[in-house]
Structures are given as C-alpha cells and as structure tokens.
Short mmCIF file of N, CA and C in Angstrom, two decimals:
data_model
loop_
_atom_site.label_atom_id
_atom_site.label_comp_id
_atom_site.label_asym_id
_atom_site.label_seq_id
_atom_site.Cartn_x
_atom_site.Cartn_y
_atom_site.Cartn_z
N ASP A 875 196.22 76.85 108.66
CA ASP A 875 194.83 76.49 108.51
C ASP A 875 194.23 76.25 107.28
N VAL A 876 194.99 75.31 106.63
CA VAL A 876 194.44 74.90 105.14
C VAL A 876 193.37 73.95 105.24
N GLN A 877 192.10 74.29 104.60
CA GLN A 877 191.00 73.37 104.45
C GLN A 877 191.17 72.36 103.39
N PHE A 878 191.19 71.06 103.73
CA PHE A 878 191.49 69.99 102.68
C PHE A 878 190.61 69.88 101.61
N ALA A 879 189.32 70.66 101.76
CA ALA A 879 188.44 70.69 100.67
C ALA A 879 188.78 71.47 99.68
N GLU A 880 189.91 72.37 99.76
CA GLU A 880 190.22 73.21 99.05
C GLU A 880 191.30 72.99 98.25
N LEU A 881 192.07 71.84 98.59
CA LEU A 881 193.28 71.41 97.79
C LEU A 881 192.96 70.79 96.47
N ILE A 882 193.76 71.25 95.51
CA ILE A 882 193.73 70.75 94.13
C ILE A 882 194.96 69.54 94.00
N ILE A 883 194.25 68.35 93.43
CA ILE A 883 195.03 67.09 93.53
C ILE A 883 195.56 67.18 91.94
N ILE A 884 196.80 67.14 91.75
CA ILE A 884 197.44 66.83 90.44
C ILE A 884 198.66 66.03 90.77
N PRO A 885 198.88 64.95 89.88
CA PRO A 885 197.80 64.67 88.52
C PRO A 885 196.80 64.00 89.32
N VAL A 886 195.73 63.35 88.29
CA VAL A 886 194.71 62.87 88.64
C VAL A 886 194.94 61.25 88.87
N THR A 887 195.95 60.75 88.69
CA THR A 887 196.44 59.36 88.97
C THR A 887 197.66 59.30 88.88
N ALA A 888 198.29 58.41 90.00
CA ALA A 888 199.92 58.36 90.25
C ALA A 888 199.67 56.96 91.21
N GLY A 889 200.87 56.34 91.00
CA GLY A 889 200.97 54.97 91.63
C GLY A 889 202.18 54.47 91.39
N VAL A 890 202.57 53.45 92.16
CA VAL A 890 203.83 52.63 91.98
C VAL A 890 203.51 51.10 92.23
N VAL A 891 204.30 50.35 91.57
CA VAL A 891 204.12 49.00 91.87
C VAL A 891 205.39 48.24 91.80
N GLN A 892 205.77 47.35 92.97
CA GLN A 892 207.04 46.82 93.06
C GLN A 892 207.06 45.33 93.47
N SER A 893 207.85 44.48 92.61
CA SER A 893 207.63 43.04 92.59
C SER A 893 208.75 42.85 94.00
N PHE A 894 208.45 41.29 94.35
CA PHE A 894 209.48 41.22 95.42
C PHE A 894 209.32 39.69 95.61
N GLY A 895 210.16 38.92 96.42
CA GLY A 895 210.07 37.54 96.74
C GLY A 895 210.85 36.77 95.75
N LYS A 896 210.47 35.42 96.07
CA LYS A 896 210.97 34.23 94.96
C LYS A 896 210.80 34.47 93.61
N LYS A 897 211.83 34.19 92.83
CA LYS A 897 211.66 34.23 91.43
C LYS A 897 210.96 32.87 90.86
N GLY A 898 210.01 32.99 89.82
CA GLY A 898 209.49 31.87 89.15
C GLY A 898 210.01 31.52 88.26
N PRO A 899 209.87 30.36 87.45
CA PRO A 899 210.59 29.55 86.34
C PRO A 899 211.03 30.52 85.12
N ASP A 900 210.18 31.68 85.03
CA ASP A 900 210.37 32.64 84.10
C ASP A 900 211.42 33.79 84.40
N GLY A 901 211.88 33.61 85.83
CA GLY A 901 212.61 34.87 86.23
C GLY A 901 211.97 35.95 86.74
N GLN A 902 210.80 35.92 86.77
CA GLN A 902 209.98 36.98 87.36
C GLN A 902 209.56 36.64 88.66
N SER A 903 209.42 37.76 89.64
CA SER A 903 209.00 37.63 91.27
C SER A 903 207.40 37.09 90.91
N GLU A 904 207.16 36.45 92.03
CA GLU A 904 205.82 35.68 92.04
C GLU A 904 204.90 36.71 93.09
N GLN A 905 205.56 37.73 93.49
CA GLN A 905 204.71 38.53 94.42
C GLN A 905 204.75 40.20 94.25
N ALA A 906 203.68 41.04 94.48
CA ALA A 906 203.96 42.39 94.11
C ALA A 906 203.01 43.26 95.12
N TYR A 907 203.34 44.57 95.35
CA TYR A 907 202.70 45.37 96.04
C TYR A 907 202.65 46.64 95.48
N GLY A 908 201.68 47.57 95.83
CA GLY A 908 201.70 48.78 95.19
C GLY A 908 200.84 49.90 95.94
N PHE A 909 201.05 51.12 95.54
CA PHE A 909 200.34 52.13 96.09
C PHE A 909 199.73 52.73 94.91
N SER A 910 198.59 53.67 95.23
CA SER A 910 197.97 54.55 94.03
C SER A 910 197.23 55.33 94.97
N VAL A 911 197.25 56.55 94.13
CA VAL A 911 196.28 57.77 94.45
C VAL A 911 195.49 57.95 92.98
N VAL A 912 194.18 58.19 93.05
CA VAL A 912 193.34 58.32 91.68
C VAL A 912 192.43 59.42 92.31
N VAL A 913 192.05 60.32 91.38
CA VAL A 913 190.90 61.16 91.38
C VAL A 913 189.92 61.00 90.27
N PRO A 914 189.06 60.06 90.55
CA PRO A 914 188.19 59.50 89.53
C PRO A 914 187.00 60.48 89.16
N SER A 915 186.85 61.60 90.21
CA SER A 915 185.84 62.34 89.92
C SER A 915 186.08 63.84 90.18
N TYR A 916 185.77 64.74 89.46
CA TYR A 916 185.97 66.38 89.76
C TYR A 916 185.13 67.22 88.91
N ARG A 917 184.17 67.80 89.74
CA ARG A 917 183.23 68.65 89.11
C ARG A 917 183.20 70.27 89.78
N SER A 918 183.42 71.01 88.86
CA SER A 918 183.59 72.46 89.26
C SER A 918 182.52 73.05 88.65
N ILE A 919 181.59 74.13 89.35
CA ILE A 919 180.63 74.96 88.51
C ILE A 919 180.61 76.29 89.18
N ASN A 920 180.81 77.14 88.55
CA ASN A 920 180.89 78.81 89.08
C ASN A 920 179.81 79.47 88.11
N SER A 921 178.89 79.99 88.44
CA SER A 921 177.93 80.90 87.75
C SER A 921 177.66 82.17 88.60
N THR A 922 177.42 83.23 87.76
CA THR A 922 177.10 84.31 88.37
C THR A 922 176.07 85.16 87.50
N SER A 923 175.34 86.12 87.82
CA SER A 923 174.49 86.78 87.36
C SER A 923 174.40 88.42 87.93
N PRO A 924 174.86 89.27 87.01
CA PRO A 924 175.00 90.53 87.74
C PRO A 924 173.69 91.30 87.91
N LYS A 925 173.89 92.27 88.69
CA LYS A 925 172.40 92.97 89.09
C LYS A 925 171.97 93.72 87.88
N ALA A 926 170.72 93.91 87.73
CA ALA A 926 170.07 94.64 86.76
C ALA A 926 170.33 95.92 86.89
N PRO A 927 170.16 96.71 85.62
CA PRO A 927 170.17 98.30 85.84
C PRO A 927 169.11 98.96 86.50
N GLU A 928 169.32 99.90 87.23
CA GLU A 928 167.94 100.50 87.74
C GLU A 928 167.24 101.17 86.85
N ASN A 929 166.04 100.67 86.47
CA ASN A 929 165.31 100.97 85.36
C ASN A 929 163.53 100.94 85.83
N ALA A 930 163.39 100.66 86.93
CA ALA A 930 161.89 100.62 87.48
C ALA A 930 161.38 101.92 87.71
N ASP A 931 160.58 102.41 87.21
CA ASP A 931 159.79 103.62 87.24
C ASP A 931 158.53 103.66 88.34
N ASP A 932 158.02 102.55 88.60
CA ASP A 932 156.68 102.49 89.45
C ASP A 932 157.32 102.44 91.00
N PRO A 933 157.08 103.53 91.69
CA PRO A 933 157.57 103.40 93.01
C PRO A 933 157.18 102.22 93.91
N ALA A 934 155.80 101.58 93.61
CA ALA A 934 155.25 100.45 94.29
C ALA A 934 156.14 99.22 94.06
N THR A 935 156.68 99.11 92.93
CA THR A 935 157.21 97.92 92.41
C THR A 935 158.76 98.00 92.10
N TYR A 936 159.50 99.03 92.80
CA TYR A 936 160.74 99.18 92.25
C TYR A 936 161.53 98.31 92.72
N LEU A 937 161.26 97.61 94.27
CA LEU A 937 162.32 96.67 94.78
C LEU A 937 161.82 95.22 93.88
N LEU A 938 160.60 94.83 93.68
CA LEU A 938 160.26 93.55 93.28
C LEU A 938 160.72 93.41 91.86
N GLU A 939 161.01 94.32 91.21
CA GLU A 939 161.40 94.42 89.44
C GLU A 939 162.92 94.40 89.58
N ARG A 940 163.45 94.42 90.55
CA ARG A 940 165.11 94.18 90.41
C ARG A 940 165.55 92.87 90.11
N ALA A 941 166.19 92.51 89.40
CA ALA A 941 166.87 91.29 89.22
C ALA A 941 168.06 91.10 90.38
N PRO A 942 168.12 90.02 90.89
CA PRO A 942 169.08 89.76 91.99
C PRO A 942 170.51 89.55 91.25
N ALA A 943 171.46 90.12 92.12
CA ALA A 943 173.02 89.80 91.84
C ALA A 943 173.02 88.24 92.44
N TYR A 944 173.51 87.19 91.75
CA TYR A 944 173.35 85.87 91.92
C TYR A 944 174.61 85.17 91.80
N SER A 945 175.34 84.26 92.58
CA SER A 945 176.33 83.43 92.47
C SER A 945 176.05 82.13 93.03
N ARG A 946 176.75 81.26 92.37
CA ARG A 946 176.99 79.83 93.04
C ARG A 946 178.09 79.32 92.66
N ARG A 947 178.84 78.50 93.55
CA ARG A 947 179.98 77.92 93.38
C ARG A 947 179.78 76.47 94.02
N VAL A 948 180.14 75.69 93.26
CA VAL A 948 180.02 74.21 93.53
C VAL A 948 181.35 73.49 92.99
N LEU A 949 181.91 72.65 94.25
CA LEU A 949 183.05 72.08 93.94
C LEU A 949 182.86 70.38 94.62
N ASP A 950 182.92 69.55 93.76
CA ASP A 950 182.73 68.00 94.09
C ASP A 950 183.76 66.98 93.72
N ARG A 951 184.68 66.61 94.46
CA ARG A 951 185.59 65.81 94.19
C ARG A 951 185.73 64.61 95.01
N SER A 952 186.36 63.56 94.36
CA SER A 952 186.38 62.33 95.18
C SER A 952 188.05 61.99 94.82
N LEU A 953 188.49 61.42 96.07
CA LEU A 953 189.88 61.12 95.91
C LEU A 953 190.08 59.73 96.62
N TRP A 954 190.60 58.87 95.90
CA TRP A 954 190.91 57.29 96.23
C TRP A 954 192.38 57.18 96.38
N SER A 955 192.61 56.85 97.60
CA SER A 955 194.16 56.20 98.00
C SER A 955 194.16 54.73 98.51
N GLY A 956 195.05 54.05 97.92
CA GLY A 956 195.18 52.68 98.49
C GLY A 956 196.27 51.81 98.11
N VAL A 957 196.37 50.83 98.87
CA VAL A 957 197.38 49.71 98.79
C VAL A 957 196.91 48.38 98.11
N GLY A 958 197.85 47.81 97.53
CA GLY A 958 197.55 46.41 97.14
C GLY A 958 198.43 45.51 97.04
N TYR A 959 198.15 44.27 97.27
CA TYR A 959 199.02 42.99 97.12
C TYR A 959 198.50 41.91 96.21
N GLY A 960 199.42 41.48 95.27
CA GLY A 960 199.18 40.50 94.32
C GLY A 960 200.30 39.32 94.32
N ARG A 961 199.54 37.91 94.05
CA ARG A 961 200.66 36.81 93.79
C ARG A 961 200.28 36.33 92.90
N ARG A 962 201.16 35.38 92.18
CA ARG A 962 200.98 34.51 91.19
C ARG A 962 200.92 32.98 91.68
N ILE A 963 199.66 32.48 91.63
CA ILE A 963 199.45 31.25 92.26
C ILE A 963 199.72 30.09 91.38
N THR A 964 199.81 30.27 90.00
CA THR A 964 200.05 29.27 88.99
C THR A 964 200.89 30.19 87.86
N PRO A 965 201.38 29.42 86.74
CA PRO A 965 201.71 30.21 85.74
C PRO A 965 200.61 31.17 85.07
N HIS A 966 199.49 30.49 85.38
CA HIS A 966 198.45 31.33 84.46
C HIS A 966 197.44 32.07 85.19
N LEU A 967 197.33 31.94 86.66
CA LEU A 967 196.48 32.32 87.52
C LEU A 967 197.14 33.46 88.64
N ARG A 968 196.54 34.67 88.51
CA ARG A 968 197.15 35.55 89.67
C ARG A 968 196.12 35.97 90.36
N LEU A 969 196.16 36.38 91.84
CA LEU A 969 195.05 36.74 92.63
C LEU A 969 195.72 38.13 93.34
N GLY A 970 194.90 38.97 93.75
CA GLY A 970 194.95 40.09 94.30
C GLY A 970 194.16 40.70 95.20
N VAL A 971 194.47 41.58 96.18
CA VAL A 971 193.76 42.19 97.10
C VAL A 971 194.26 43.67 97.49
N SER A 972 193.18 44.53 97.42
CA SER A 972 193.56 45.87 97.80
C SER A 972 192.60 46.61 98.41
N ALA A 973 192.74 47.62 99.30
CA ALA A 973 192.10 48.41 99.99
C ALA A 973 192.20 49.95 99.87
N TYR A 974 191.04 50.51 99.71
CA TYR A 974 191.09 51.96 99.11
C TYR A 974 190.25 52.74 100.22
N PHE A 975 190.82 54.00 100.59
CA PHE A 975 190.15 55.01 101.31
C PHE A 975 189.99 55.90 100.46
N ILE A 976 188.40 56.13 100.36
CA ILE A 976 187.78 57.12 99.52
C ILE A 976 187.23 58.34 100.24
N LEU A 977 187.67 59.70 99.91
CA LEU A 977 187.46 60.65 100.44
C LEU A 977 186.60 61.48 99.36
N ARG A 978 185.62 61.93 99.75
CA ARG A 978 184.62 62.92 98.94
C ARG A 978 184.20 64.15 99.65
N THR A 979 184.55 65.25 98.99
CA THR A 979 184.40 66.68 99.62
C THR A 979 183.48 67.43 98.52
N VAL A 980 182.54 67.89 99.09
CA VAL A 980 181.38 68.72 98.34
C VAL A 980 181.52 69.98 98.92
N SER A 981 181.43 71.21 98.45
CA SER A 981 181.30 72.38 98.63
C SER A 981 180.42 73.21 97.84
N ASP A 982 179.32 73.67 98.24
CA ASP A 982 177.97 74.36 97.72
C ASP A 982 177.87 75.76 98.18
N VAL A 983 178.26 76.83 97.74
CA VAL A 983 177.93 78.14 98.11
C VAL A 983 177.04 78.96 97.27
N GLU A 984 175.84 79.34 97.51
CA GLU A 984 175.01 80.21 96.90
C GLU A 984 174.61 81.43 97.35
N ASP A 985 174.85 82.67 96.70
CA ASP A 985 174.74 83.87 97.25
C ASP A 985 173.84 84.64 96.63
N VAL A 986 172.59 85.32 97.10
CA VAL A 986 171.64 86.26 96.46
C VAL A 986 171.58 87.51 97.06
N ALA A 987 171.79 88.57 96.21
CA ALA A 987 171.74 89.89 96.88
C ALA A 987 170.87 90.93 95.72
N MET A 988 169.97 91.44 96.48
CA MET A 988 169.03 92.58 95.77
C MET A 988 169.15 93.87 96.45
N SER A 989 169.09 95.11 95.88
CA SER A 989 169.39 96.33 96.31
C SER A 989 168.77 97.36 95.38
N ALA A 990 168.38 98.39 96.17
CA ALA A 990 167.56 99.29 95.37
C ALA A 990 167.59 100.55 95.97
N ASP A 991 167.46 101.78 95.24
CA ASP A 991 167.42 103.11 95.97
C ASP A 991 165.77 103.39 96.05
N ILE A 992 165.53 104.18 97.07
CA ILE A 992 164.17 104.45 97.22
C ILE A 992 163.88 105.67 96.36
N PRO A 993 162.87 105.71 95.65
CA PRO A 993 162.54 106.94 94.58
C PRO A 993 162.30 108.19 95.43
N GLU A 994 162.63 109.21 95.10
CA GLU A 994 162.68 110.46 95.47
C GLU A 994 163.16 110.46 96.90
N SER A 995 164.35 109.90 97.04
CA SER A 995 164.95 109.90 98.61
C SER A 995 166.38 109.38 98.14
N GLU A 996 167.28 109.84 99.30
CA GLU A 996 168.60 109.15 99.31
C GLU A 996 168.73 107.97 99.90
N ASP A 997 167.55 107.24 100.45
CA ASP A 997 167.68 106.08 101.04
C ASP A 997 167.96 104.81 100.24
N HIS A 998 168.56 103.95 100.67
CA HIS A 998 168.99 102.55 99.89
C HIS A 998 168.16 101.55 100.98
N VAL A 999 167.84 100.36 100.26
CA VAL A 999 167.39 99.17 100.95
C VAL A 999 168.01 98.03 100.20
N PHE A 1000 168.25 96.86 100.92
CA PHE A 1000 168.54 95.61 100.33
C PHE A 1000 167.95 94.41 101.08
N ARG A 1001 168.19 93.17 100.21
CA ARG A 1001 168.02 91.93 101.02
C ARG A 1001 169.16 90.95 100.44
N SER A 1002 169.46 89.96 101.25
CA SER A 1002 170.67 89.16 100.84
C SER A 1002 170.29 87.93 101.61
N ALA A 1003 170.68 86.72 100.80
CA ALA A 1003 170.71 85.34 101.24
C ALA A 1003 172.01 84.55 100.95
N THR A 1004 172.35 83.82 101.84
CA THR A 1004 173.60 82.97 101.72
C THR A 1004 173.34 81.70 101.99
N ASN A 1005 173.53 80.58 101.43
CA ASN A 1005 173.32 79.12 101.51
C ASN A 1005 174.82 78.78 101.46
N ASP A 1006 175.61 77.86 102.56
CA ASP A 1006 176.83 77.36 102.31
C ASP A 1006 176.82 76.11 102.83
N ILE A 1007 177.16 75.17 102.08
CA ILE A 1007 176.83 73.61 102.68
C ILE A 1007 178.41 73.16 102.41
N THR A 1008 178.73 72.42 103.15
CA THR A 1008 180.13 71.56 102.93
C THR A 1008 179.93 70.20 103.62
N LEU A 1009 180.48 69.12 102.95
CA LEU A 1009 180.47 67.80 103.20
C LEU A 1009 181.86 67.34 102.90
N ILE A 1010 182.47 66.57 103.98
CA ILE A 1010 183.74 65.57 104.01
C ILE A 1010 183.17 64.39 104.48
N ASN A 1011 183.44 63.46 103.64
CA ASN A 1011 183.02 62.08 103.94
C ASN A 1011 184.16 60.97 103.67
N GLY A 1012 184.53 59.90 104.41
CA GLY A 1012 185.52 59.02 104.29
C GLY A 1012 184.98 57.66 104.40
N HIS A 1013 185.42 56.81 103.53
CA HIS A 1013 184.91 55.28 103.54
C HIS A 1013 186.22 54.54 103.02
N LEU A 1014 185.87 53.29 103.46
CA LEU A 1014 187.00 52.40 103.03
C LEU A 1014 186.23 51.20 102.21
N VAL A 1015 186.93 50.58 101.24
CA VAL A 1015 186.28 49.60 100.32
C VAL A 1015 187.59 48.71 100.14
N LEU A 1016 187.27 47.34 100.14
CA LEU A 1016 188.23 46.43 99.83
C LEU A 1016 187.74 45.78 98.46
N ILE A 1017 188.76 45.36 97.48
CA ILE A 1017 188.58 44.72 96.34
C ILE A 1017 189.48 43.52 96.01
N LEU A 1018 188.82 42.53 95.59
CA LEU A 1018 189.43 41.07 95.20
C LEU A 1018 189.50 40.95 93.67
N GLY A 1019 190.65 40.57 93.39
CA GLY A 1019 190.68 40.56 91.96
C GLY A 1019 191.78 39.27 91.45
N ALA A 1020 191.25 38.45 90.15
CA ALA A 1020 191.85 37.52 89.65
C ALA A 1020 192.10 37.58 88.29
N LYS A 1021 192.88 37.37 87.59
CA LYS A 1021 193.49 37.10 86.41
C LYS A 1021 194.01 35.75 85.86
N TYR A 1022 193.40 35.41 84.70
CA TYR A 1022 193.77 34.09 84.43
C TYR A 1022 194.15 34.44 82.63
N ARG A 1023 195.42 34.21 82.46
CA ARG A 1023 195.98 34.09 81.04
C ARG A 1023 195.48 32.74 80.40
N LEU A 1024 194.86 32.99 79.39
CA LEU A 1024 194.27 31.56 78.57
C LEU A 1024 195.62 31.34 77.55
N ASN A 1025 195.99 32.26 76.98
CA ASN A 1025 197.13 32.01 76.09
C ASN A 1025 197.99 33.66 76.04
N PRO A 1026 198.93 33.54 75.33
CA PRO A 1026 199.72 34.77 75.26
C PRO A 1026 199.10 36.28 74.65
N ASN A 1027 197.93 35.71 73.98
CA ASN A 1027 197.06 37.17 73.32
C ASN A 1027 195.79 37.25 74.21
N LEU A 1028 195.45 36.25 75.05
CA LEU A 1028 194.20 36.60 75.73
C LEU A 1028 194.18 36.32 77.28
N THR A 1029 193.78 37.34 77.90
CA THR A 1029 193.73 37.31 79.44
C THR A 1029 192.35 37.58 79.96
N LEU A 1030 191.74 36.91 80.93
CA LEU A 1030 190.47 37.09 81.56
C LEU A 1030 190.74 37.59 82.98
N GLY A 1031 190.10 38.67 83.37
CA GLY A 1031 190.07 38.97 84.65
C GLY A 1031 188.76 39.30 85.33
N LEU A 1032 188.70 39.32 86.71
CA LEU A 1032 187.53 39.47 87.30
C LEU A 1032 187.75 40.24 88.67
N ALA A 1033 187.15 41.05 89.11
CA ALA A 1033 187.12 41.83 90.21
C ALA A 1033 185.92 41.96 91.24
N PHE A 1034 185.79 41.96 92.47
CA PHE A 1034 184.73 42.02 93.24
C PHE A 1034 184.91 43.31 94.45
N GLN A 1035 184.26 44.11 94.47
CA GLN A 1035 184.20 45.33 95.50
C GLN A 1035 183.32 45.11 96.51
N SER A 1036 183.70 45.11 97.80
CA SER A 1036 182.99 45.23 98.75
C SER A 1036 182.30 46.57 99.02
N PRO A 1037 181.03 46.29 99.61
CA PRO A 1037 180.33 47.61 100.25
C PRO A 1037 181.24 48.55 100.94
N SER A 1038 181.09 49.92 100.80
CA SER A 1038 181.96 50.81 101.60
C SER A 1038 181.67 50.74 102.99
N TRP A 1039 182.76 50.98 103.91
CA TRP A 1039 182.43 51.29 105.31
C TRP A 1039 182.76 52.75 105.51
N GLN A 1040 181.81 53.42 106.38
CA GLN A 1040 182.00 54.77 106.44
C GLN A 1040 183.14 54.82 107.70
N LEU A 1041 184.13 55.74 107.50
CA LEU A 1041 185.02 55.90 108.73
C LEU A 1041 184.71 57.27 109.28
N HIS A 1042 184.49 58.19 108.58
CA HIS A 1042 184.07 59.49 109.19
C HIS A 1042 183.34 60.27 108.31
N SER A 1043 182.67 61.53 108.53
CA SER A 1043 181.68 62.01 108.00
C SER A 1043 181.56 63.58 108.85
N ARG A 1044 181.75 64.74 108.05
CA ARG A 1044 181.36 65.84 108.57
C ARG A 1044 180.59 66.91 107.69
N THR A 1045 179.61 67.27 108.18
CA THR A 1045 178.93 68.41 107.30
C THR A 1045 178.77 69.76 107.92
N LYS A 1046 178.94 70.84 107.18
CA LYS A 1046 178.77 72.16 107.76
C LYS A 1046 177.60 73.10 107.08
N LEU A 1047 176.73 73.57 107.81
CA LEU A 1047 175.62 74.29 106.95
C LEU A 1047 175.52 75.42 107.63
N ARG A 1048 175.40 76.38 106.62
CA ARG A 1048 175.30 77.94 107.22
C ARG A 1048 174.46 78.43 106.25
N PHE A 1049 173.28 78.88 106.94
CA PHE A 1049 172.27 79.74 106.17
C PHE A 1049 172.29 81.25 106.70
N ALA A 1050 172.34 82.35 106.10
CA ALA A 1050 171.98 83.59 106.46
C ALA A 1050 171.33 84.36 105.58
N ARG A 1051 170.47 85.23 106.39
CA ARG A 1051 169.43 86.21 105.70
C ARG A 1051 169.60 87.53 106.34
N GLY A 1052 169.82 88.61 105.31
CA GLY A 1052 169.78 90.06 105.66
C GLY A 1052 168.80 90.63 105.01
N GLU A 1053 168.32 91.86 105.86
CA GLU A 1053 167.50 92.65 105.06
C GLU A 1053 167.42 94.03 105.77
N SER A 1054 167.55 95.13 105.03
CA SER A 1054 167.56 96.51 105.48
C SER A 1054 166.17 96.89 106.04
N VAL A 1055 165.97 97.64 107.03
CA VAL A 1055 164.68 98.44 107.43
C VAL A 1055 164.70 99.57 106.51
N PRO A 1056 163.39 99.79 105.89
CA PRO A 1056 163.41 101.04 105.14
C PRO A 1056 163.02 102.13 106.15
N PRO A 1057 163.54 103.46 106.03
CA PRO A 1057 163.50 104.32 106.84
C PRO A 1057 161.90 104.84 107.23
N CYS A 1058 160.95 104.50 106.16
CA CYS A 1058 159.62 104.96 106.35
C CYS A 1058 158.85 103.71 106.13
N PRO A 1059 158.55 102.83 106.99
CA PRO A 1059 157.77 101.81 107.00
C PRO A 1059 156.41 101.57 106.61
N ASP A 1060 155.88 102.83 106.89
CA ASP A 1060 154.26 103.07 106.75
C ASP A 1060 154.19 103.60 105.14
N ASP A 1061 155.36 103.74 104.29
CA ASP A 1061 155.15 104.55 103.45
C ASP A 1061 155.11 102.94 102.13
N PRO A 1062 154.03 102.98 101.31
CA PRO A 1062 153.76 101.95 100.57
C PRO A 1062 155.10 101.91 99.69
N ARG A 1063 155.70 103.12 99.20
CA ARG A 1063 156.97 103.10 98.27
C ARG A 1063 158.12 102.13 98.93
N CYS A 1064 157.87 102.09 100.10
CA CYS A 1064 159.27 101.26 100.94
C CYS A 1064 158.99 99.80 100.98
N ARG A 1065 157.79 99.57 100.74
CA ARG A 1065 157.38 97.95 100.79
C ARG A 1065 157.63 97.28 99.72
N ALA A 1066 158.50 96.04 99.91
CA ALA A 1066 158.72 95.13 98.61
C ALA A 1066 157.60 93.97 98.58
N ASP A 1067 156.77 93.86 99.62
CA ASP A 1067 155.80 92.79 99.33
C ASP A 1067 154.46 93.26 100.05
#
C-alpha cells in the first residue's frame, strides 16, 4: 500500500543515450535514442508552533487567549520521465524529438488544535481543525529540437515544446473539525465566544 506521492526520487537526474544505425563519414552513428528521468522541482515545508503555556487568569477569556498548537506540512514535487530520438541530417544539422510524461504531486496538511482546563474545575475543553489536500496530476508533452554546428567551436540549438496534454488527475480533500462540549454550557466561564 505504497502512496506514490510519498516516494523520494534519488538522484534528481538520470538518463542514458545509445547510438545505433549506419555510420557516417566520421565513423559515428547517424541515429541515437535515449531515456531520462528528471526531478526539476522539489519543495518541502514543515512548520510547527507549540501550544502556549497555561497563563490566562481571566475565566471569561481563558480559552480565547490560548495560542493554538499548529503544524503544516507541504510537499510539492515534479517528475519528468521521457524518451527521445535524434538523427544527423547533414554533417552540420541534427534533429530530435522527445516525449515526456510529467507527474506532479502536491500534499498539504494543516493541523490546528487548542485546548484548556476550565478554571476551578477538573474539566478540559478543546477545539481542533485539520485540512488535508492531495493532488496527483499527469501530463504529456512533446519537444522538437534542432542543432546546427557553425564551426568546431560554435553550435546553435533551438527547441519547441508543445502544450501539455492532461492524461490523469486525482484530488483528495479532507476537512475535519472537532470541539468538545463544556460540561456547563450556561456558565460564562465555559464559553469561548
């Protein structure tokens, strides 16, 4: 039960290129193919804030003055995996085409909790909220490229990338709220708002 959004991709770039076919006048093959995997974007944020110490003296505001316990975890990654083909057209001109599957995963979880003891009582109250958003999105792009060698020290290149075509997309949203009911709802000391 592995969640793909939790996988860690190492290294960030890996690939292989292999030439094949008829040899040119310089003894090098005129065609090549390749495979590659690239992680061009990786963002991870993790922040937490501990609950403040219990120091509110006024019973009417004891719950409002509590600083909440807060945490947020964000993971946003892109993975490109593709294949390519290139061919030498003339001794100076080379053309290539590649196709990439782009997978983006985003996970954003935010938790807030607030709790307090009711003054002059053994009772305890709390409030909590959780927001959990997960996105997995897959696209396909095509890239056309050309390389022209003007002289042994100068080469010009040009590439065109198509708009992306969406292949699949899945989003999961989960929102939860919780609150305890004070044992004395008519007592103003038990109200937070």
